[in-house]
Amino acid sequence: MPLVRKIGLALGVFLFTICGAMSARADTIQIVGNATGSQATATVECTFNAQTNTFTFTITNTSPFDARITGIGFDLAAADFSGNNSSGLNGFSGANVAGFTFSDAALGSVPQFNDAVLDFGFLTGSNFNGGSPNDGLDNTAPNNSLTFTVSGSAFAGLSEEEICNAIFVRFQQVGANGELSDVGRPGAIPEPATMLLLGTGLAGIAGTVRRRRRAGTK
């Protein structure tokens, strides 16, 4: 088989493998609380199926102290996700998970972030601003992670990254006596590692071609 054809087949298989990995990957974001000196933290791994408008996320409480997650909400309506919208989106459905109750109704605003109006969420109390630390997600492994699934036609047109970055997380019991609360927002989603692998793989193939050409000229 000619060398050029072999390289073409290898490159095709390589690109197919990389594209498959990229479509299956999940976005992972970091959550950091903003209201306390000892910041509460969490990680969120998100996947979104655009064909079924189904969004799944796993949240892990990584706080270095007893800061329990008691509310998780999403504000999708604001184009810049800063909370500058007057009403929320509706029509979402989700299941209750381990002490958290799904709500598509009025969840309340988030004063710490421009009074963001939440579209849907998972609560341990009557609204996002009032929760139950006894029912929240604590920071003790191996039971410090939960997975939630939400579906809704209002997801249409949004990317996985946009939905994931629209999250708000409320922590409670962060003071010595549980008297304080904190709200966290995500940082930037890192660049996919698969893009680095793709560049490295192409560079390796190009190097192989050059070496074989040099060997053929000697």
Short mmCIF file of N, CA and C in Angstrom, two decimals, residues 28-195:
data_model
loop_
_atom_site.label_atom_id
_atom_site.label_comp_id
_atom_site.label_asym_id
_atom_site.label_seq_id
_atom_site.Cartn_x
_atom_site.Cartn_y
_atom_site.Cartn_z
N THR A 28 -16.34 20.42 32.88
CA THR A 28 -16.19 20.45 34.33
C THR A 28 -15.85 21.86 34.76
N ILE A 29 -16.61 22.39 35.70
CA ILE A 29 -16.40 23.75 36.18
C ILE A 29 -16.12 23.74 37.68
N GLN A 30 -15.49 24.80 38.14
CA GLN A 30 -15.18 24.97 39.55
C GLN A 30 -16.11 26.03 40.13
N ILE A 31 -16.65 25.77 41.32
CA ILE A 31 -17.53 26.70 42.03
C ILE A 31 -16.79 27.23 43.24
N VAL A 32 -16.79 28.54 43.43
CA VAL A 32 -16.14 29.16 44.60
C VAL A 32 -17.12 30.14 45.22
N GLY A 33 -17.34 30.02 46.52
CA GLY A 33 -18.23 30.93 47.23
C GLY A 33 -17.62 32.32 47.33
N ASN A 34 -18.49 33.32 47.47
CA ASN A 34 -17.99 34.70 47.43
C ASN A 34 -18.25 35.49 48.70
N ALA A 35 -18.89 34.92 49.72
CA ALA A 35 -19.33 35.74 50.84
C ALA A 35 -18.59 35.50 52.15
N THR A 36 -17.64 34.59 52.17
CA THR A 36 -16.95 34.30 53.43
C THR A 36 -15.45 34.34 53.25
N GLY A 37 -14.74 34.51 54.37
CA GLY A 37 -13.29 34.47 54.31
C GLY A 37 -12.77 33.09 53.99
N SER A 38 -13.44 32.06 54.51
CA SER A 38 -13.08 30.67 54.21
C SER A 38 -14.04 30.19 53.13
N GLN A 39 -13.59 30.24 51.89
CA GLN A 39 -14.51 30.04 50.77
C GLN A 39 -14.95 28.59 50.60
N ALA A 40 -16.28 28.42 50.40
CA ALA A 40 -16.83 27.12 50.08
C ALA A 40 -16.56 26.81 48.63
N THR A 41 -16.37 25.54 48.31
CA THR A 41 -16.03 25.15 46.94
C THR A 41 -16.78 23.90 46.51
N ALA A 42 -16.92 23.73 45.20
CA ALA A 42 -17.53 22.53 44.63
C ALA A 42 -17.06 22.39 43.19
N THR A 43 -17.22 21.22 42.64
CA THR A 43 -17.00 21.00 41.20
C THR A 43 -18.29 20.48 40.59
N VAL A 44 -18.52 20.83 39.32
CA VAL A 44 -19.72 20.39 38.61
C VAL A 44 -19.30 19.84 37.26
N GLU A 45 -19.72 18.62 36.97
CA GLU A 45 -19.46 18.01 35.66
C GLU A 45 -20.78 17.94 34.90
N CYS A 46 -20.81 18.52 33.71
CA CYS A 46 -22.05 18.67 32.95
C CYS A 46 -22.01 17.93 31.62
N THR A 47 -23.14 17.37 31.23
CA THR A 47 -23.32 16.81 29.89
C THR A 47 -24.69 17.24 29.39
N PHE A 48 -24.78 17.53 28.10
CA PHE A 48 -26.04 18.00 27.52
C PHE A 48 -26.30 17.27 26.21
N ASN A 49 -27.49 16.66 26.11
CA ASN A 49 -27.92 16.01 24.88
C ASN A 49 -28.85 16.96 24.14
N ALA A 50 -28.35 17.59 23.09
CA ALA A 50 -29.13 18.59 22.36
C ALA A 50 -30.29 17.97 21.60
N GLN A 51 -30.21 16.68 21.29
CA GLN A 51 -31.30 16.03 20.56
C GLN A 51 -32.53 15.83 21.43
N THR A 52 -32.31 15.54 22.71
CA THR A 52 -33.43 15.31 23.63
C THR A 52 -33.63 16.47 24.59
N ASN A 53 -32.78 17.52 24.48
CA ASN A 53 -32.82 18.66 25.41
C ASN A 53 -32.76 18.20 26.86
N THR A 54 -31.83 17.29 27.12
CA THR A 54 -31.65 16.74 28.46
C THR A 54 -30.28 17.13 29.00
N PHE A 55 -30.28 17.72 30.17
CA PHE A 55 -29.06 18.21 30.81
C PHE A 55 -28.83 17.42 32.09
N THR A 56 -27.62 16.86 32.22
CA THR A 56 -27.25 16.08 33.41
C THR A 56 -26.00 16.68 34.03
N PHE A 57 -26.01 16.82 35.36
CA PHE A 57 -24.82 17.34 36.02
C PHE A 57 -24.60 16.61 37.34
N THR A 58 -23.32 16.43 37.64
CA THR A 58 -22.91 15.83 38.91
C THR A 58 -22.16 16.88 39.69
N ILE A 59 -22.63 17.17 40.90
CA ILE A 59 -21.98 18.18 41.74
C ILE A 59 -21.31 17.50 42.92
N THR A 60 -20.08 17.92 43.19
CA THR A 60 -19.29 17.37 44.29
C THR A 60 -18.89 18.50 45.23
N ASN A 61 -19.21 18.32 46.50
CA ASN A 61 -18.86 19.32 47.51
C ASN A 61 -17.40 19.12 47.91
N THR A 62 -16.55 20.06 47.55
CA THR A 62 -15.11 19.96 47.85
C THR A 62 -14.67 20.97 48.90
N SER A 63 -15.60 21.52 49.65
CA SER A 63 -15.28 22.54 50.65
C SER A 63 -14.33 21.98 51.70
N PRO A 64 -13.36 22.78 52.15
CA PRO A 64 -12.39 22.32 53.15
C PRO A 64 -12.92 22.40 54.58
N PHE A 65 -14.21 22.70 54.74
CA PHE A 65 -14.84 22.80 56.06
C PHE A 65 -16.31 22.46 55.87
N ASP A 66 -17.08 22.46 56.96
CA ASP A 66 -18.47 22.01 56.91
C ASP A 66 -19.36 23.05 56.24
N ALA A 67 -19.32 23.12 54.93
CA ALA A 67 -20.21 23.98 54.15
C ALA A 67 -21.10 23.08 53.31
N ARG A 68 -22.35 22.99 53.66
CA ARG A 68 -23.24 22.05 52.98
C ARG A 68 -24.01 22.74 51.85
N ILE A 69 -24.12 22.05 50.74
CA ILE A 69 -24.86 22.57 49.60
C ILE A 69 -26.35 22.35 49.86
N THR A 70 -27.13 23.44 49.91
CA THR A 70 -28.55 23.33 50.22
C THR A 70 -29.45 23.83 49.10
N GLY A 71 -28.87 24.39 48.04
CA GLY A 71 -29.66 24.85 46.91
C GLY A 71 -28.83 24.93 45.65
N ILE A 72 -29.43 24.53 44.53
CA ILE A 72 -28.76 24.58 43.22
C ILE A 72 -29.76 25.15 42.23
N GLY A 73 -29.43 26.28 41.63
CA GLY A 73 -30.35 26.91 40.70
C GLY A 73 -29.66 27.33 39.42
N PHE A 74 -30.45 27.58 38.37
CA PHE A 74 -29.91 27.97 37.06
C PHE A 74 -30.66 29.19 36.54
N ASP A 75 -29.91 30.16 36.05
CA ASP A 75 -30.46 31.36 35.43
C ASP A 75 -30.04 31.37 33.97
N LEU A 76 -30.93 30.90 33.10
CA LEU A 76 -30.62 30.78 31.68
C LEU A 76 -31.06 31.99 30.87
N ALA A 77 -31.97 32.80 31.41
CA ALA A 77 -32.61 33.84 30.61
C ALA A 77 -31.69 34.99 30.27
N ALA A 78 -30.80 35.36 31.19
CA ALA A 78 -29.91 36.50 30.93
C ALA A 78 -28.84 36.10 29.94
N ALA A 79 -28.68 36.90 28.91
CA ALA A 79 -27.72 36.56 27.85
C ALA A 79 -26.30 36.46 28.39
N ASP A 80 -25.98 37.29 29.38
CA ASP A 80 -24.63 37.25 29.94
C ASP A 80 -24.57 36.53 31.28
N PHE A 81 -25.69 35.91 31.69
CA PHE A 81 -25.77 35.13 32.92
C PHE A 81 -25.35 35.93 34.15
N SER A 82 -25.57 37.25 34.12
CA SER A 82 -25.23 38.08 35.27
C SER A 82 -26.44 38.37 36.15
N GLY A 83 -27.61 37.90 35.73
CA GLY A 83 -28.81 38.10 36.53
C GLY A 83 -29.62 39.31 36.12
N ASN A 84 -29.29 39.97 35.02
CA ASN A 84 -30.01 41.16 34.61
C ASN A 84 -31.25 40.82 33.78
N ASN A 85 -32.11 39.98 34.32
CA ASN A 85 -33.36 39.62 33.66
C ASN A 85 -34.48 39.69 34.68
N SER A 86 -35.69 40.00 34.22
CA SER A 86 -36.80 40.24 35.15
C SER A 86 -37.69 39.04 35.37
N SER A 87 -37.56 38.01 34.53
CA SER A 87 -38.40 36.83 34.69
C SER A 87 -37.65 35.59 34.26
N GLY A 88 -38.10 34.46 34.76
CA GLY A 88 -37.41 33.21 34.47
C GLY A 88 -38.08 32.42 33.37
N LEU A 89 -37.38 31.41 32.88
CA LEU A 89 -37.92 30.48 31.90
C LEU A 89 -38.65 29.36 32.62
N ASN A 90 -39.61 28.74 31.94
CA ASN A 90 -40.38 27.66 32.54
C ASN A 90 -40.48 26.48 31.57
N GLY A 91 -41.07 25.39 32.06
CA GLY A 91 -41.28 24.22 31.22
C GLY A 91 -40.25 23.14 31.40
N PHE A 92 -39.50 23.17 32.50
CA PHE A 92 -38.49 22.16 32.76
C PHE A 92 -39.06 21.06 33.66
N SER A 93 -38.49 19.87 33.57
CA SER A 93 -38.90 18.76 34.42
C SER A 93 -37.66 18.05 34.95
N GLY A 94 -37.76 17.60 36.19
CA GLY A 94 -36.65 16.90 36.82
C GLY A 94 -37.16 16.09 38.00
N ALA A 95 -36.33 15.18 38.48
CA ALA A 95 -36.72 14.31 39.59
C ALA A 95 -36.05 14.76 40.88
N ASN A 96 -36.73 14.51 41.99
CA ASN A 96 -36.13 14.78 43.31
C ASN A 96 -34.96 13.84 43.54
N VAL A 97 -33.91 14.35 44.19
CA VAL A 97 -32.70 13.55 44.41
C VAL A 97 -32.22 13.74 45.85
N ALA A 98 -32.25 12.68 46.63
CA ALA A 98 -31.59 12.60 47.94
C ALA A 98 -31.76 13.85 48.80
N GLY A 99 -33.00 14.21 49.10
CA GLY A 99 -33.25 15.36 49.97
C GLY A 99 -33.45 16.66 49.22
N PHE A 100 -33.15 16.70 47.93
CA PHE A 100 -33.36 17.88 47.10
C PHE A 100 -34.67 17.73 46.32
N THR A 101 -35.48 18.78 46.32
CA THR A 101 -36.74 18.77 45.59
C THR A 101 -36.62 19.63 44.34
N PHE A 102 -36.97 19.06 43.18
CA PHE A 102 -36.92 19.83 41.95
C PHE A 102 -38.04 20.85 41.92
N SER A 103 -37.75 22.06 41.42
CA SER A 103 -38.76 23.11 41.31
C SER A 103 -38.59 23.86 39.99
N ASP A 104 -39.71 24.03 39.30
CA ASP A 104 -39.74 24.84 38.08
C ASP A 104 -40.53 26.12 38.31
N ALA A 105 -40.91 26.35 39.56
CA ALA A 105 -41.69 27.53 39.92
C ALA A 105 -40.75 28.67 40.30
N ALA A 106 -41.31 29.68 40.98
CA ALA A 106 -40.48 30.81 41.43
C ALA A 106 -39.55 30.34 42.55
N LEU A 107 -38.26 30.35 42.27
CA LEU A 107 -37.28 29.88 43.25
C LEU A 107 -36.74 31.02 44.09
N GLY A 108 -37.09 32.26 43.74
CA GLY A 108 -36.51 33.40 44.43
C GLY A 108 -35.30 33.91 43.67
N SER A 109 -34.88 35.12 44.00
CA SER A 109 -33.72 35.72 43.34
C SER A 109 -32.45 35.43 44.14
N VAL A 110 -31.32 35.84 43.57
CA VAL A 110 -30.03 35.64 44.23
C VAL A 110 -29.42 37.02 44.48
N PRO A 111 -29.59 37.60 45.69
CA PRO A 111 -29.12 38.96 45.97
C PRO A 111 -27.62 39.14 45.75
N GLN A 112 -26.85 38.09 46.01
CA GLN A 112 -25.39 38.20 45.90
C GLN A 112 -24.93 38.39 44.45
N PHE A 113 -25.80 38.09 43.48
CA PHE A 113 -25.43 38.21 42.08
C PHE A 113 -26.53 38.96 41.32
N ASN A 114 -26.64 40.23 41.59
CA ASN A 114 -27.54 41.13 40.86
C ASN A 114 -29.00 40.66 40.85
N ASP A 115 -29.41 40.01 41.95
CA ASP A 115 -30.79 39.51 42.05
C ASP A 115 -31.17 38.64 40.86
N ALA A 116 -30.28 37.73 40.49
CA ALA A 116 -30.54 36.81 39.38
C ALA A 116 -31.85 36.06 39.62
N VAL A 117 -32.66 35.95 38.58
CA VAL A 117 -33.93 35.23 38.65
C VAL A 117 -33.70 33.81 38.14
N LEU A 118 -33.92 32.83 39.00
CA LEU A 118 -33.62 31.45 38.66
C LEU A 118 -34.75 30.80 37.87
N ASP A 119 -34.41 29.98 36.90
CA ASP A 119 -35.39 29.34 36.04
C ASP A 119 -35.88 28.00 36.60
N PHE A 120 -34.97 27.23 37.14
CA PHE A 120 -35.30 25.95 37.77
C PHE A 120 -34.20 25.63 38.75
N GLY A 121 -34.45 24.65 39.61
CA GLY A 121 -33.41 24.30 40.57
C GLY A 121 -33.81 23.13 41.44
N PHE A 122 -32.90 22.79 42.34
CA PHE A 122 -33.09 21.72 43.31
C PHE A 122 -32.90 22.33 44.69
N LEU A 123 -33.91 22.20 45.54
CA LEU A 123 -33.94 22.92 46.81
C LEU A 123 -34.09 21.96 47.98
N THR A 124 -33.60 22.39 49.14
CA THR A 124 -33.84 21.67 50.38
C THR A 124 -34.79 22.45 51.28
N GLY A 125 -35.27 23.59 50.81
CA GLY A 125 -36.22 24.41 51.55
C GLY A 125 -37.29 24.93 50.62
N SER A 126 -37.95 26.02 51.01
CA SER A 126 -39.04 26.56 50.20
C SER A 126 -38.55 27.38 49.02
N ASN A 127 -37.32 27.90 49.10
CA ASN A 127 -36.75 28.65 47.99
C ASN A 127 -35.23 28.58 48.05
N PHE A 128 -34.57 29.19 47.07
CA PHE A 128 -33.12 29.09 46.97
C PHE A 128 -32.41 29.73 48.16
N ASN A 129 -33.00 30.78 48.71
CA ASN A 129 -32.35 31.52 49.79
C ASN A 129 -32.58 30.92 51.17
N GLY A 130 -33.45 29.93 51.26
CA GLY A 130 -33.69 29.27 52.55
C GLY A 130 -33.64 27.78 52.39
N GLY A 131 -32.69 27.13 53.00
CA GLY A 131 -32.54 25.69 52.83
C GLY A 131 -32.38 24.99 54.16
N SER A 132 -32.23 23.68 54.11
CA SER A 132 -32.07 22.86 55.29
C SER A 132 -30.70 22.19 55.29
N PRO A 133 -29.77 22.68 56.13
CA PRO A 133 -28.44 22.07 56.18
C PRO A 133 -28.48 20.58 56.51
N ASN A 134 -29.51 20.15 57.24
CA ASN A 134 -29.60 18.74 57.60
C ASN A 134 -29.88 17.86 56.39
N ASP A 135 -30.46 18.46 55.34
CA ASP A 135 -30.77 17.71 54.13
C ASP A 135 -29.81 17.99 52.99
N GLY A 136 -28.86 18.88 53.22
CA GLY A 136 -27.96 19.28 52.15
C GLY A 136 -26.86 18.27 51.88
N LEU A 137 -26.06 18.59 50.88
CA LEU A 137 -24.94 17.73 50.47
C LEU A 137 -23.68 18.19 51.20
N ASP A 138 -23.16 17.33 52.09
CA ASP A 138 -22.00 17.74 52.88
C ASP A 138 -20.70 17.47 52.11
N ASN A 139 -19.59 17.69 52.78
CA ASN A 139 -18.28 17.60 52.13
C ASN A 139 -17.51 16.35 52.54
N THR A 140 -18.21 15.34 53.01
CA THR A 140 -17.56 14.13 53.51
C THR A 140 -17.62 13.02 52.47
N ALA A 141 -16.48 12.64 51.94
CA ALA A 141 -16.42 11.55 50.98
C ALA A 141 -16.74 10.23 51.69
N PRO A 142 -17.28 9.22 51.01
CA PRO A 142 -17.58 9.17 49.56
C PRO A 142 -18.98 9.65 49.21
N ASN A 143 -19.69 10.25 50.16
CA ASN A 143 -21.08 10.65 49.90
C ASN A 143 -21.22 12.15 49.65
N ASN A 144 -20.23 12.74 48.99
CA ASN A 144 -20.26 14.19 48.77
C ASN A 144 -20.59 14.55 47.32
N SER A 145 -21.15 13.61 46.56
CA SER A 145 -21.52 13.87 45.16
C SER A 145 -22.95 13.41 44.91
N LEU A 146 -23.65 14.17 44.06
CA LEU A 146 -25.00 13.80 43.62
C LEU A 146 -25.14 14.13 42.14
N THR A 147 -25.96 13.36 41.45
CA THR A 147 -26.21 13.57 40.03
C THR A 147 -27.67 13.94 39.81
N PHE A 148 -27.90 14.98 38.98
CA PHE A 148 -29.24 15.50 38.71
C PHE A 148 -29.46 15.53 37.20
N THR A 149 -30.72 15.34 36.78
CA THR A 149 -31.08 15.40 35.36
C THR A 149 -32.30 16.30 35.17
N VAL A 150 -32.23 17.17 34.17
CA VAL A 150 -33.31 18.11 33.86
C VAL A 150 -33.57 18.08 32.36
N SER A 151 -34.84 18.14 31.98
CA SER A 151 -35.21 18.19 30.56
C SER A 151 -36.14 19.38 30.33
N GLY A 152 -36.08 19.95 29.12
CA GLY A 152 -36.96 21.05 28.81
C GLY A 152 -36.68 21.63 27.44
N SER A 153 -37.74 21.99 26.72
CA SER A 153 -37.57 22.55 25.38
C SER A 153 -36.87 23.91 25.41
N ALA A 154 -36.89 24.60 26.56
CA ALA A 154 -36.24 25.90 26.67
C ALA A 154 -34.72 25.80 26.60
N PHE A 155 -34.17 24.58 26.68
CA PHE A 155 -32.73 24.38 26.49
C PHE A 155 -32.31 24.57 25.03
N ALA A 156 -33.27 24.49 24.12
CA ALA A 156 -32.95 24.54 22.69
C ALA A 156 -32.18 25.81 22.35
N GLY A 157 -31.12 25.64 21.60
CA GLY A 157 -30.30 26.77 21.18
C GLY A 157 -29.17 27.11 22.13
N LEU A 158 -29.15 26.50 23.31
CA LEU A 158 -28.08 26.74 24.27
C LEU A 158 -27.03 25.64 24.16
N SER A 159 -25.80 25.99 24.45
CA SER A 159 -24.72 25.00 24.44
C SER A 159 -24.55 24.42 25.83
N GLU A 160 -23.83 23.31 25.89
CA GLU A 160 -23.53 22.68 27.17
C GLU A 160 -22.78 23.66 28.09
N GLU A 161 -21.85 24.39 27.53
CA GLU A 161 -21.06 25.34 28.32
C GLU A 161 -21.94 26.45 28.88
N GLU A 162 -22.88 26.97 28.07
CA GLU A 162 -23.75 28.05 28.54
C GLU A 162 -24.64 27.58 29.67
N ILE A 163 -25.21 26.39 29.56
CA ILE A 163 -26.07 25.87 30.62
C ILE A 163 -25.27 25.63 31.89
N CYS A 164 -24.12 25.02 31.73
CA CYS A 164 -23.28 24.70 32.90
C CYS A 164 -22.87 25.97 33.64
N ASN A 165 -22.53 27.02 32.90
CA ASN A 165 -22.09 28.26 33.52
C ASN A 165 -23.23 29.08 34.10
N ALA A 166 -24.48 28.67 33.89
CA ALA A 166 -25.63 29.40 34.42
C ALA A 166 -25.99 28.95 35.84
N ILE A 167 -25.16 28.13 36.45
CA ILE A 167 -25.47 27.55 37.76
C ILE A 167 -25.16 28.50 38.91
N PHE A 168 -25.99 28.41 39.96
CA PHE A 168 -25.75 29.08 41.24
C PHE A 168 -25.84 28.01 42.33
N VAL A 169 -24.91 28.02 43.26
CA VAL A 169 -24.88 27.02 44.32
C VAL A 169 -24.90 27.72 45.67
N ARG A 170 -25.87 27.34 46.52
CA ARG A 170 -25.93 27.91 47.87
C ARG A 170 -25.33 26.93 48.87
N PHE A 171 -24.39 27.46 49.67
CA PHE A 171 -23.80 26.70 50.77
C PHE A 171 -24.35 27.25 52.09
N GLN A 172 -24.58 26.38 53.04
CA GLN A 172 -24.99 26.81 54.38
C GLN A 172 -24.17 26.09 55.44
N GLN A 173 -24.31 26.59 56.67
CA GLN A 173 -23.60 26.06 57.82
C GLN A 173 -22.10 26.24 57.65
N VAL A 174 -21.71 27.40 57.10
CA VAL A 174 -20.30 27.64 56.87
C VAL A 174 -19.62 28.35 58.03
N GLY A 175 -20.40 28.88 58.96
CA GLY A 175 -19.82 29.50 60.14
C GLY A 175 -19.57 28.46 61.22
N ALA A 176 -18.92 28.88 62.30
CA ALA A 176 -18.61 27.95 63.39
C ALA A 176 -19.88 27.34 63.96
N ASN A 177 -20.98 28.11 63.98
CA ASN A 177 -22.24 27.63 64.51
C ASN A 177 -23.31 27.49 63.42
N GLY A 178 -22.89 27.50 62.18
CA GLY A 178 -23.83 27.37 61.09
C GLY A 178 -24.63 28.63 60.84
N GLU A 179 -24.13 29.79 61.27
CA GLU A 179 -24.93 31.01 61.20
C GLU A 179 -24.75 31.78 59.91
N LEU A 180 -23.81 31.38 59.04
CA LEU A 180 -23.55 32.11 57.81
C LEU A 180 -23.98 31.30 56.59
N SER A 181 -24.11 31.97 55.47
CA SER A 181 -24.39 31.28 54.21
C SER A 181 -23.53 31.88 53.12
N ASP A 182 -23.39 31.16 52.03
CA ASP A 182 -22.51 31.57 50.95
C ASP A 182 -23.13 31.13 49.63
N VAL A 183 -22.85 31.87 48.56
CA VAL A 183 -23.32 31.50 47.23
C VAL A 183 -22.13 31.44 46.30
N GLY A 184 -22.05 30.38 45.52
CA GLY A 184 -20.92 30.19 44.61
C GLY A 184 -21.34 30.24 43.16
N ARG A 185 -20.40 30.67 42.31
CA ARG A 185 -20.58 30.73 40.87
C ARG A 185 -19.37 30.08 40.20
N PRO A 186 -19.53 29.64 38.96
CA PRO A 186 -18.43 28.93 38.30
C PRO A 186 -17.35 29.84 37.78
N GLY A 187 -16.16 29.24 37.64
CA GLY A 187 -15.08 29.90 36.93
C GLY A 187 -15.14 29.50 35.47
N ALA A 188 -14.08 29.74 34.74
CA ALA A 188 -14.06 29.43 33.31
C ALA A 188 -13.89 27.94 33.09
N ILE A 189 -14.53 27.43 32.05
CA ILE A 189 -14.36 26.04 31.67
C ILE A 189 -13.03 25.89 30.94
N PRO A 190 -12.18 24.95 31.36
CA PRO A 190 -10.87 24.80 30.71
C PRO A 190 -11.00 24.34 29.27
N GLU A 191 -9.96 24.61 28.47
CA GLU A 191 -9.95 24.15 27.10
C GLU A 191 -9.92 22.62 27.07
N PRO A 192 -10.63 21.99 26.14
CA PRO A 192 -10.65 20.52 26.08
C PRO A 192 -9.26 19.96 25.86
N ALA A 193 -8.92 18.95 26.63
CA ALA A 193 -7.61 18.31 26.47
C ALA A 193 -7.50 17.62 25.12
N THR A 194 -8.67 17.26 24.53
CA THR A 194 -8.62 16.57 23.25
C THR A 194 -8.02 17.44 22.16
N MET A 195 -8.18 18.78 22.24
CA MET A 195 -7.59 19.65 21.24
C MET A 195 -6.07 19.60 21.29
#
